[in-house]
PDB file of C-alpha atoms in Angstrom:
ATOM      1  CA  MET Z   1      -0.229   0.282   0.127  1.00  0.00           C
ATOM      2  CA  ASP Z   2       1.637   3.702  -0.612  1.00  0.00           C
ATOM      3  CA  VAL Z   3       0.457   5.474   1.926  1.00  0.00           C
ATOM      4  CA  GLU Z   4       2.112   8.779   0.613  1.00  0.00           C
ATOM      5  CA  HIS Z   5      -0.538   8.779  -1.510  1.00  0.00           C
ATOM      6  CA  ASN Z   6      -2.740   6.965  -0.573  1.00  0.00           C
ATOM      7  CA  ASN Z   7      -4.184   7.968   2.608  1.00  0.00           C
ATOM      8  CA  PRO Z   8      -3.642  11.544   3.276  1.00  0.00           C
ATOM      9  CA  THR Z   9      -3.887  12.022   6.760  1.00  0.00           C
ATOM     10  CA  CYS Z  10      -0.654   9.775   7.112  1.00  0.00           C
ATOM     11  CA  SER Z  11       0.956  11.209   3.628  1.00  0.00           C
ATOM     12  CA  CYS Z  12       2.679  14.012   5.899  1.00  0.00           C
ATOM     13  CA  CYS Z  13       3.156  11.774   8.837  1.00  0.00           C
ATOM     14  CA  GLY Z  14       7.238  11.928  10.011  1.00  0.00           C
ATOM     15  CA  VAL Z  15       6.733   7.541  10.551  1.00  0.00           C
ATOM     16  CA  ARG Z  16       4.816   6.691   7.803  1.00  0.00           C
ATOM     17  CA  LEU Z  17       8.233   5.301   6.204  1.00  0.00           C
ATOM     18  CA  LEU Z  18       8.637   3.492   9.277  1.00  0.00           C
ATOM     19  CA  CYS Z  19       4.700   2.925   9.861  1.00  0.00           C
ATOM     20  CA  GLY Z  20       3.532   2.090   6.710  1.00  0.00           C
ATOM     21  CA  GLY Z  21       0.362   3.214   7.915  1.00  0.00           C
ATOM     22  CA  GLY Z  22      -0.663   0.913  10.647  1.00  0.00           C
ATOM     23  CA  CYS Z  23      -3.066  -2.398   9.891  1.00  0.00           C
ATOM     24  CA  HIS Z  24      -4.784  -2.229   7.118  1.00  0.00           C
ATOM     25  CA  GLY Z  25      -7.501  -4.335   8.351  1.00  0.00           C
ATOM     26  CA  ASN Z  26      -8.447  -2.839  11.795  1.00  0.00           C
ATOM     27  CA  THR Z  27      -8.611   0.218   9.573  1.00  0.00           C
ATOM     28  CA  LEU Z  28     -11.313  -0.512   7.270  1.00  0.00           C
ATOM     29  CA  TYR Z  29     -13.298  -3.009  10.406  1.00  0.00           C
ATOM     30  CA  SER Z  30     -13.446   0.690  12.921  1.00  0.00           C
ATOM     31  CA  ILE Z  31     -13.928   3.036   9.685  1.00  0.00           C
ATOM     32  CA  GLY Z  32     -15.414   1.102   6.683  1.00  0.00           C
ATOM     33  CA  ASP Z  33     -12.249   2.330   4.180  1.00  0.00           C
ATOM     34  CA  PHE Z  34      -8.696   1.085   4.399  1.00  0.00           C
ATOM     35  CA  ARG Z  35      -6.893   4.497   3.123  1.00  0.00           C
ATOM     36  CA  GLY Z  36      -7.986   6.154   6.606  1.00  0.00           C
ATOM     37  CA  PRO Z  37      -5.427   6.217   9.282  1.00  0.00           C
ATOM     38  CA  ASP Z  38      -4.824   3.169  11.714  1.00  0.00           C
ATOM     39  CA  SER Z  39      -7.032   3.880  14.671  1.00  0.00           C
ATOM     40  CA  CYS Z  40      -3.714   3.582  17.036  1.00  0.00           C
ATOM     41  CA  CYS Z  41      -1.987   5.644  15.149  1.00  0.00           C
ATOM     42  CA  ASP Z  42      -1.296   8.008  17.935  1.00  0.00           C
ATOM     43  CA  TYR Z  43       0.305   4.511  20.052  1.00  0.00           C
ATOM     44  CA  LEU Z  44       2.288   3.072  16.584  1.00  0.00           C
ATOM     45  CA  LYS Z  45       3.518   6.588  16.066  1.00  0.00           C
ATOM     46  CA  ARG Z  46       4.333   7.487  20.215  1.00  0.00           C
ATOM     47  CA  SER Z  47       6.059   3.681  20.101  1.00  0.00           C
ATOM     48  CA  ILE Z  48       8.215   4.345  16.774  1.00  0.00           C
ATOM     49  CA  VAL Z  49       9.454   7.817  17.942  1.00  0.00           C
ATOM     50  CA  ASP Z  50      10.631   5.658  21.622  1.00  0.00           C
ATOM     51  CA  ARG Z  51      12.050   3.161  19.792  1.00  0.00           C
ATOM     52  CA  LEU Z  52      14.178   4.891  17.691  1.00  0.00           C
ATOM     53  CA  PHE Z  53      15.217   7.923  20.566  1.00  0.00           C
ATOM     54  CA  SER Z  54      15.508   4.895  23.054  1.00  0.00           C
ATOM     55  CA  ARG Z  55      19.032   4.244  21.629  1.00  0.00           C
ATOM     56  CA  TYR Z  56      20.346   7.445  20.739  1.00  0.00           C
ATOM     57  CA  GLU Z  57      22.427   9.001  22.694  1.00  0.00           C
ATOM     58  CA  PRO Z  58      22.735  12.589  22.373  1.00  0.00           C
ATOM     59  CA  GLY Z  59      26.336  14.007  21.249  1.00  0.00           C
ATOM     60  CA  GLU Z  60      28.243  18.257  20.247  1.00  0.00           C
ATOM     61  CA  GLY Z  61      26.756  18.689  17.126  1.00  0.00           C
ATOM     62  CA  SER Z  62      24.110  15.633  15.701  1.00  0.00           C
ATOM     63  CA  GLY Z  63      22.316  17.777  14.071  1.00  0.00           C
ATOM     64  CA  LEU Z  64      18.754  15.479  14.739  1.00  0.00           C
ATOM     65  CA  GLN Z  65      15.388  17.307  15.014  1.00  0.00           C
ATOM     66  CA  THR Z  66      12.880  15.809  16.846  1.00  0.00           C
ATOM     67  CA  SER Z  67      10.101  16.973  16.149  1.00  0.00           C
ATOM     68  CA  LEU Z  68       7.067  14.910  13.890  1.00  0.00           C
TER      69      LEU Z  68
END
């Protein structure tokens, strides 16, 4: 599934390429359309960000941006 073109909510999300749009079956069941955001979107996004930063140790000049 191409989340960048088929899902307007996911198309501008900072973790879309890691998430892949969540579970399309879950989305179909909960809202009746597989192209919407997963009902667990906020949880998935926070989990991905937390996991990425759990291994990060800030250093001088890292240049890391934390905004989504």
